[in-house]
PDB file of C-alpha atoms in Angstrom:
ATOM      1  CA  ASP A   1     -14.283  -3.404  13.131  1.00  0.00           C
ATOM      2  CA  VAL A   2     -12.349  -0.883  10.947  1.00  0.00           C
ATOM      3  CA  LYS A   3     -13.269  -0.744   7.444  1.00  0.00           C
ATOM      4  CA  VAL A   4     -12.010   1.174   4.217  1.00  0.00           C
ATOM      5  CA  THR A   5     -15.168   0.884   1.280  1.00  0.00           C
ATOM      6  CA  GLN A   6     -14.561   1.438  -2.261  1.00  0.00           C
ATOM      7  CA  SER A   7     -17.951   1.548  -4.084  1.00  0.00           C
ATOM      8  CA  SER A   8     -16.824  -1.103  -6.768  1.00  0.00           C
ATOM      9  CA  ARG A   9     -14.778  -3.967  -7.111  1.00  0.00           C
ATOM     10  CA  TYR A  10     -14.845  -4.197 -11.081  1.00  0.00           C
ATOM     11  CA  LEU A  11     -15.571  -1.486 -13.614  1.00  0.00           C
ATOM     12  CA  VAL A  12     -15.376  -1.398 -17.405  1.00  0.00           C
ATOM     13  CA  LYS A  13     -15.335   2.012 -18.796  1.00  0.00           C
ATOM     14  CA  ARG A  14     -14.686   3.427 -22.637  1.00  0.00           C
ATOM     15  CA  THR A  15     -12.078   5.569 -23.634  1.00  0.00           C
ATOM     16  CA  GLY A  16     -13.086   9.288 -23.295  1.00  0.00           C
ATOM     17  CA  GLU A  17     -15.556   8.954 -20.024  1.00  0.00           C
ATOM     18  CA  LYS A  18     -15.074  10.550 -17.185  1.00  0.00           C
ATOM     19  CA  VAL A  19     -14.699   7.782 -14.196  1.00  0.00           C
ATOM     20  CA  PHE A  20     -15.499   8.291 -10.228  1.00  0.00           C
ATOM     21  CA  LEU A  21     -14.100   5.917  -7.723  1.00  0.00           C
ATOM     22  CA  GLU A  22     -15.439   6.419  -4.545  1.00  0.00           C
ATOM     23  CA  CYS A  23     -13.726   5.672  -1.278  1.00  0.00           C
ATOM     24  CA  VAL A  24     -15.577   5.757   2.179  1.00  0.00           C
ATOM     25  CA  GLN A  25     -13.630   5.052   5.719  1.00  0.00           C
ATOM     26  CA  ASP A  26     -15.452   4.827   8.994  1.00  0.00           C
ATOM     27  CA  MET A  27     -12.675   5.410  11.764  1.00  0.00           C
ATOM     28  CA  ASP A  28     -12.548   9.309  11.361  1.00  0.00           C
ATOM     29  CA  HIS A  29      -9.299   9.461   9.808  1.00  0.00           C
ATOM     30  CA  GLU A  30      -7.460  12.795   8.994  1.00  0.00           C
ATOM     31  CA  ASN A  31      -5.130  10.978   5.898  1.00  0.00           C
ATOM     32  CA  MET A  32      -6.578   9.309   2.825  1.00  0.00           C
ATOM     33  CA  PHE A  33      -4.844   7.940  -0.530  1.00  0.00           C
ATOM     34  CA  TRP A  34      -5.134   6.528  -3.938  1.00  0.00           C
ATOM     35  CA  TYR A  35      -2.843   4.054  -5.129  1.00  0.00           C
ATOM     36  CA  ARG A  36      -2.731   2.013  -8.353  1.00  0.00           C
ATOM     37  CA  GLN A  37      -1.103  -1.366  -8.197  1.00  0.00           C
ATOM     38  CA  ASP A  38       0.078  -2.733 -11.333  1.00  0.00           C
ATOM     39  CA  PRO A  39       2.281  -6.316 -11.843  1.00  0.00           C
ATOM     40  CA  GLY A  40       5.818  -5.297 -11.478  1.00  0.00           C
ATOM     41  CA  LEU A  41       5.600  -2.131 -10.168  1.00  0.00           C
ATOM     42  CA  GLY A  42       4.102  -2.191  -6.715  1.00  0.00           C
ATOM     43  CA  LEU A  43       1.857   0.284  -5.641  1.00  0.00           C
ATOM     44  CA  ARG A  44       2.214   3.887  -6.607  1.00  0.00           C
ATOM     45  CA  LEU A  45       1.015   6.923  -4.768  1.00  0.00           C
ATOM     46  CA  ILE A  46      -1.531   8.830  -7.168  1.00  0.00           C
ATOM     47  CA  TYR A  47      -2.914  11.445  -4.605  1.00  0.00           C
ATOM     48  CA  PHE A  48      -3.484  12.000  -1.250  1.00  0.00           C
ATOM     49  CA  SER A  49      -5.390  14.040   1.164  1.00  0.00           C
ATOM     50  CA  TYR A  50      -4.178  15.422   5.152  1.00  0.00           C
ATOM     51  CA  ASP A  51      -7.638  17.106   5.513  1.00  0.00           C
ATOM     52  CA  VAL A  52     -11.259  18.256   4.359  1.00  0.00           C
ATOM     53  CA  LYS A  53     -10.676  19.597   0.644  1.00  0.00           C
ATOM     54  CA  MET A  54      -6.377  19.419   1.172  1.00  0.00           C
ATOM     55  CA  LYS A  55      -4.769  17.298  -1.324  1.00  0.00           C
ATOM     56  CA  GLU A  56      -1.302  16.776  -2.519  1.00  0.00           C
ATOM     57  CA  LYS A  57      -0.048  15.203  -5.645  1.00  0.00           C
ATOM     58  CA  GLY A  58       1.726  11.826  -5.057  1.00  0.00           C
ATOM     59  CA  ASP A  59       4.009  10.133  -7.696  1.00  0.00           C
ATOM     60  CA  ILE A  60       1.877   9.741 -10.757  1.00  0.00           C
ATOM     61  CA  PRO A  61      -0.922  12.320 -10.798  1.00  0.00           C
ATOM     62  CA  GLU A  62      -0.981  12.975 -14.227  1.00  0.00           C
ATOM     63  CA  GLY A  63      -4.711  12.273 -15.519  1.00  0.00           C
ATOM     64  CA  TYR A  64      -6.395  12.187 -12.117  1.00  0.00           C
ATOM     65  CA  SER A  65      -8.074  14.435  -9.841  1.00  0.00           C
ATOM     66  CA  VAL A  66      -9.151  13.648  -6.279  1.00  0.00           C
ATOM     67  CA  SER A  67     -12.226  15.443  -4.357  1.00  0.00           C
ATOM     68  CA  ARG A  68     -12.490  15.271  -0.443  1.00  0.00           C
ATOM     69  CA  GLU A  69     -15.336  17.325   1.029  1.00  0.00           C
ATOM     70  CA  LYS A  70     -16.257  15.179   3.539  1.00  0.00           C
ATOM     71  CA  LYS A  71     -13.699  13.919   6.089  1.00  0.00           C
ATOM     72  CA  GLU A  72     -14.801   9.955   5.430  1.00  0.00           C
ATOM     73  CA  ARG A  73     -15.089  10.155   1.647  1.00  0.00           C
ATOM     74  CA  PHE A  74     -12.461  10.350  -0.870  1.00  0.00           C
ATOM     75  CA  SER A  75     -12.987  10.240  -4.669  1.00  0.00           C
ATOM     76  CA  LEU A  76     -10.542   9.703  -7.400  1.00  0.00           C
ATOM     77  CA  ILE A  77     -11.546  11.138 -10.672  1.00  0.00           C
ATOM     78  CA  LEU A  78     -10.658  10.246 -14.315  1.00  0.00           C
ATOM     79  CA  GLU A  79     -11.381  12.962 -16.501  1.00  0.00           C
ATOM     80  CA  SER A  80     -11.003  11.159 -19.714  1.00  0.00           C
ATOM     81  CA  ALA A  81     -10.077   7.578 -19.017  1.00  0.00           C
ATOM     82  CA  SER A  82      -7.938   6.020 -21.435  1.00  0.00           C
ATOM     83  CA  THR A  83      -6.232   2.353 -21.795  1.00  0.00           C
ATOM     84  CA  ASN A  84      -3.068   3.157 -19.723  1.00  0.00           C
ATOM     85  CA  GLN A  85      -5.295   3.377 -16.821  1.00  0.00           C
ATOM     86  CA  THR A  86      -6.870   0.430 -16.969  1.00  0.00           C
ATOM     87  CA  SER A  87      -5.377  -0.650 -13.364  1.00  0.00           C
ATOM     88  CA  MET A  88      -6.007  -2.409  -9.621  1.00  0.00           C
ATOM     89  CA  TYR A  89      -7.101   1.220  -7.624  1.00  0.00           C
ATOM     90  CA  LEU A  90      -6.298   1.024  -3.926  1.00  0.00           C
ATOM     91  CA  CYS A  91      -7.835   3.431  -1.156  1.00  0.00           C
ATOM     92  CA  ALA A  92      -6.249   3.708   1.848  1.00  0.00           C
ATOM     93  CA  SER A  93      -6.541   5.615   5.312  1.00  0.00           C
ATOM     94  CA  THR A  94      -4.667   6.432   8.326  1.00  0.00           C
ATOM     95  CA  GLN A  95      -4.428   8.560  11.462  1.00  0.00           C
ATOM     96  CA  GLY A  96      -1.983  11.570  11.694  1.00  0.00           C
ATOM     97  CA  ALA A  97       1.320  10.447  12.072  1.00  0.00           C
ATOM     98  CA  THR A  98       3.534   8.709   9.392  1.00  0.00           C
ATOM     99  CA  ASN A  99       4.352   5.588  11.786  1.00  0.00           C
ATOM    100  CA  GLU A 100       0.823   4.453  12.039  1.00  0.00           C
ATOM    101  CA  LYS A 101      -0.622   1.699   9.773  1.00  0.00           C
ATOM    102  CA  LEU A 102      -2.482   2.310   6.551  1.00  0.00           C
ATOM    103  CA  PHE A 103      -5.969   0.520   6.669  1.00  0.00           C
ATOM    104  CA  PHE A 104      -6.896  -0.356   3.108  1.00  0.00           C
ATOM    105  CA  GLY A 105      -9.713  -1.097   0.832  1.00  0.00           C
ATOM    106  CA  SER A 106     -10.616  -4.428  -1.108  1.00  0.00           C
ATOM    107  CA  GLY A 107      -9.568  -2.841  -4.286  1.00  0.00           C
ATOM    108  CA  THR A 108     -11.283  -1.463  -7.712  1.00  0.00           C
ATOM    109  CA  GLN A 109     -10.275  -3.512 -11.043  1.00  0.00           C
ATOM    110  CA  LEU A 110     -10.470  -0.772 -13.653  1.00  0.00           C
ATOM    111  CA  SER A 111     -10.660  -1.976 -17.411  1.00  0.00           C
ATOM    112  CA  VAL A 112     -10.160   0.958 -19.899  1.00  0.00           C
ATOM    113  CA  LEU A 113     -11.559  -0.322 -23.448  1.00  0.00           C
TER     114      LEU A 113
ATOM    115  CA  ALA B   1      13.919  10.577  -3.118  1.00  0.00           C
ATOM    116  CA  GLN B   2      13.223   7.681  -1.158  1.00  0.00           C
ATOM    117  CA  SER B   3      12.576   4.224  -2.472  1.00  0.00           C
ATOM    118  CA  VAL B   4      12.514   0.713  -1.625  1.00  0.00           C
ATOM    119  CA  THR B   5      13.676  -2.242  -3.183  1.00  0.00           C
ATOM    120  CA  GLN B   6      12.552  -5.673  -3.070  1.00  0.00           C
ATOM    121  CA  LEU B   7      14.812  -8.159  -4.403  1.00  0.00           C
ATOM    122  CA  GLY B   8      12.876 -11.071  -6.101  1.00  0.00           C
ATOM    123  CA  SER B   9       9.661 -10.463  -7.533  1.00  0.00           C
ATOM    124  CA  HIS B  10       8.921 -14.503  -7.069  1.00  0.00           C
ATOM    125  CA  VAL B  11      10.146 -16.570  -4.441  1.00  0.00           C
ATOM    126  CA  SER B  12       9.379 -20.514  -3.755  1.00  0.00           C
ATOM    127  CA  VAL B  13      10.004 -21.991  -0.826  1.00  0.00           C
ATOM    128  CA  SER B  14       8.427 -25.616   0.350  1.00  0.00           C
ATOM    129  CA  GLU B  15       6.231 -26.005   3.168  1.00  0.00           C
ATOM    130  CA  GLY B  16       7.938 -26.258   6.247  1.00  0.00           C
ATOM    131  CA  ALA B  17      11.423 -24.346   5.025  1.00  0.00           C
ATOM    132  CA  LEU B  18      12.436 -20.705   5.936  1.00  0.00           C
ATOM    133  CA  VAL B  19      10.687 -17.970   4.592  1.00  0.00           C
ATOM    134  CA  LEU B  20      13.324 -15.039   3.770  1.00  0.00           C
ATOM    135  CA  LEU B  21      11.648 -11.866   1.862  1.00  0.00           C
ATOM    136  CA  ARG B  22      14.266  -9.012   1.158  1.00  0.00           C
ATOM    137  CA  CYS B  23      13.762  -5.149   1.730  1.00  0.00           C
ATOM    138  CA  ASN B  24      16.252  -2.007   1.300  1.00  0.00           C
ATOM    139  CA  TYR B  25      15.718   1.236   1.220  1.00  0.00           C
ATOM    140  CA  SER B  26      17.576   4.336   0.349  1.00  0.00           C
ATOM    141  CA  SER B  27      17.056   6.818   2.973  1.00  0.00           C
ATOM    142  CA  SER B  28      20.356   8.240   4.705  1.00  0.00           C
ATOM    143  CA  VAL B  29      17.630   8.706   7.766  1.00  0.00           C
ATOM    144  CA  PRO B  30      16.076   5.854   8.882  1.00  0.00           C
ATOM    145  CA  PRO B  31      12.069   5.903   7.864  1.00  0.00           C
ATOM    146  CA  TYR B  32       9.511   3.991   9.362  1.00  0.00           C
ATOM    147  CA  LEU B  33       9.086   0.370   7.955  1.00  0.00           C
ATOM    148  CA  PHE B  34       6.638  -1.740   7.339  1.00  0.00           C
ATOM    149  CA  TRP B  35       5.500  -4.963   5.848  1.00  0.00           C
ATOM    150  CA  TYR B  36       1.922  -5.260   4.275  1.00  0.00           C
ATOM    151  CA  VAL B  37       0.896  -8.666   3.147  1.00  0.00           C
ATOM    152  CA  GLN B  38      -2.321  -9.372   0.496  1.00  0.00           C
ATOM    153  CA  TYR B  39      -3.855 -12.014  -0.437  1.00  0.00           C
ATOM    154  CA  PRO B  40      -5.875 -12.444  -3.413  1.00  0.00           C
ATOM    155  CA  ASN B  41      -8.505 -10.543  -4.428  1.00  0.00           C
ATOM    156  CA  GLN B  42      -8.192  -8.333  -1.294  1.00  0.00           C
ATOM    157  CA  GLY B  43      -6.276  -4.942   0.090  1.00  0.00           C
ATOM    158  CA  LEU B  44      -3.173  -5.015   1.771  1.00  0.00           C
ATOM    159  CA  GLN B  45      -3.263  -5.576   5.640  1.00  0.00           C
ATOM    160  CA  LEU B  46       0.006  -5.065   7.897  1.00  0.00           C
ATOM    161  CA  LEU B  47       2.356  -7.711   9.007  1.00  0.00           C
ATOM    162  CA  LEU B  48       4.475  -5.713  11.385  1.00  0.00           C
ATOM    163  CA  LYS B  49       6.385  -2.537  11.474  1.00  0.00           C
ATOM    164  CA  TYR B  50       9.125  -0.666  12.532  1.00  0.00           C
ATOM    165  CA  THR B  51       9.330   2.671  14.209  1.00  0.00           C
ATOM    166  CA  THR B  52      11.547   2.789  17.158  1.00  0.00           C
ATOM    167  CA  GLY B  53      12.844   0.522  20.206  1.00  0.00           C
ATOM    168  CA  ALA B  54      13.680  -3.243  19.653  1.00  0.00           C
ATOM    169  CA  THR B  55      15.282  -3.708  15.778  1.00  0.00           C
ATOM    170  CA  LEU B  56      13.843  -7.329  15.932  1.00  0.00           C
ATOM    171  CA  VAL B  57       9.778  -6.903  15.172  1.00  0.00           C
ATOM    172  CA  LYS B  58       7.483  -9.374  15.604  1.00  0.00           C
ATOM    173  CA  GLY B  59       4.459  -9.330  13.561  1.00  0.00           C
ATOM    174  CA  ILE B  60       1.402 -11.481  12.947  1.00  0.00           C
ATOM    175  CA  ASN B  61       1.491 -15.390  11.398  1.00  0.00           C
ATOM    176  CA  GLY B  62       4.671 -16.047  12.924  1.00  0.00           C
ATOM    177  CA  PHE B  63       6.766 -13.444  10.504  1.00  0.00           C
ATOM    178  CA  GLU B  64       9.501 -11.182  11.884  1.00  0.00           C
ATOM    179  CA  ALA B  65      11.794  -8.684  10.532  1.00  0.00           C
ATOM    180  CA  GLU B  66      14.885  -6.979  11.745  1.00  0.00           C
ATOM    181  CA  PHE B  67      15.724  -3.537  10.961  1.00  0.00           C
ATOM    182  CA  LYS B  68      19.650  -3.163  10.213  1.00  0.00           C
ATOM    183  CA  LYS B  69      20.290   0.533  10.425  1.00  0.00           C
ATOM    184  CA  SER B  70      23.837  -0.203   8.483  1.00  0.00           C
ATOM    185  CA  GLU B  71      22.589  -2.093   6.100  1.00  0.00           C
ATOM    186  CA  THR B  72      19.431  -0.011   4.989  1.00  0.00           C
ATOM    187  CA  SER B  73      17.663  -3.250   5.220  1.00  0.00           C
ATOM    188  CA  PHE B  74      14.260  -4.392   6.684  1.00  0.00           C
ATOM    189  CA  HIS B  75      13.949  -8.084   5.515  1.00  0.00           C
ATOM    190  CA  LEU B  76      11.214 -10.551   6.401  1.00  0.00           C
ATOM    191  CA  THR B  77      11.637 -13.819   7.517  1.00  0.00           C
ATOM    192  CA  LYS B  78       9.362 -16.912   9.004  1.00  0.00           C
ATOM    193  CA  PRO B  79      11.231 -20.064  10.185  1.00  0.00           C
ATOM    194  CA  SER B  80       8.660 -22.613   8.741  1.00  0.00           C
ATOM    195  CA  ALA B  81       6.279 -21.532   5.779  1.00  0.00           C
ATOM    196  CA  HIS B  82       2.859 -22.862   5.769  1.00  0.00           C
ATOM    197  CA  MET B  83       0.555 -22.969   2.373  1.00  0.00           C
ATOM    198  CA  SER B  84      -1.698 -20.411   3.740  1.00  0.00           C
ATOM    199  CA  ASP B  85       1.517 -17.971   3.579  1.00  0.00           C
ATOM    200  CA  ALA B  86       1.507 -18.265  -0.047  1.00  0.00           C
ATOM    201  CA  ALA B  87       0.378 -14.509  -1.138  1.00  0.00           C
ATOM    202  CA  GLU B  88       1.998 -11.090  -2.184  1.00  0.00           C
ATOM    203  CA  TYR B  89       4.221  -8.943   0.627  1.00  0.00           C
ATOM    204  CA  PHE B  90       5.035  -5.751   0.109  1.00  0.00           C
ATOM    205  CA  CYS B  91       7.710  -3.625   1.935  1.00  0.00           C
ATOM    206  CA  ALA B  92       7.067   0.055   2.778  1.00  0.00           C
ATOM    207  CA  VAL B  93       8.717   3.390   4.335  1.00  0.00           C
ATOM    208  CA  SER B  94       7.622   6.411   5.366  1.00  0.00           C
ATOM    209  CA  GLU B  95       9.010   9.491   6.552  1.00  0.00           C
ATOM    210  CA  THR B  96       9.760  10.004  10.045  1.00  0.00           C
ATOM    211  CA  SER B  97       8.548  14.193   9.515  1.00  0.00           C
ATOM    212  CA  GLY B  98       7.031  16.229   7.232  1.00  0.00           C
ATOM    213  CA  THR B  99       5.227  14.442   4.320  1.00  0.00           C
ATOM    214  CA  TYR B 100       2.519  11.903   4.825  1.00  0.00           C
ATOM    215  CA  LYS B 101       3.991   9.925   1.861  1.00  0.00           C
ATOM    216  CA  TYR B 102       4.167   5.902   2.077  1.00  0.00           C
ATOM    217  CA  ILE B 103       6.692   4.570  -0.492  1.00  0.00           C
ATOM    218  CA  PHE B 104       5.704   1.041  -1.625  1.00  0.00           C
ATOM    219  CA  GLY B 105       8.256  -1.644  -2.663  1.00  0.00           C
ATOM    220  CA  THR B 106       7.655  -3.437  -5.775  1.00  0.00           C
ATOM    221  CA  GLY B 107       6.267  -6.755  -4.180  1.00  0.00           C
ATOM    222  CA  THR B 108       6.988 -10.261  -3.737  1.00  0.00           C
ATOM    223  CA  ARG B 109       5.076 -13.137  -4.445  1.00  0.00           C
ATOM    224  CA  LEU B 110       5.492 -16.160  -2.791  1.00  0.00           C
ATOM    225  CA  LYS B 111       4.651 -19.426  -3.376  1.00  0.00           C
ATOM    226  CA  VAL B 112       4.979 -22.050  -1.004  1.00  0.00           C
ATOM    227  CA  LEU B 113       5.156 -25.870  -2.464  1.00  0.00           C
ATOM    228  CA  ALA B 114       3.800 -29.180  -1.169  1.00  0.00           C
TER     229      ALA B 114
END
């Protein structure tokens, strides 16, 4: 069965720490996405990648960066975590065309204290 | 820019009653349209999607949605709610060409009353 795996379900970090959120998919998908989910705001796109080493900013990229060195892995990096980055982070992937469905990981609930 | 509006952040229905969750999009060019469901402590999973062809789309768990171009809507319905339908539902759109962005609505939490 298709799988998108996020490395941590829960994460607690301190303000100013560098944080890495990892996502791995086993479907050989071209496109990978990072969203953050906040109550009342739905899912907002942070970054996406349509190929290895290729990335594009989403709607809320400030304070985040990404890395895609291998096709199956897409990392989200918080260079200096802040309390307003406390959120649920969801990784997703899809193959090719935009009429394809997104496959989601189970999410990482990040708390920044 | 493309946007998605879901009317009603919380909807309550009785078990066995009709479920209607509303979704409107903003694009003048019809996008691809999706409904996803999120159960507690899980990621999102696809309920159904509209790309081309028949405007009434059937999905999993008895849900269906109708694409109405004139109303720029894609409302989700189910004739008879079940307790297991309690979850959060998200409408999403993607462009038919160009960017790979998928835009989500703010979600509707469905509560099913016994």
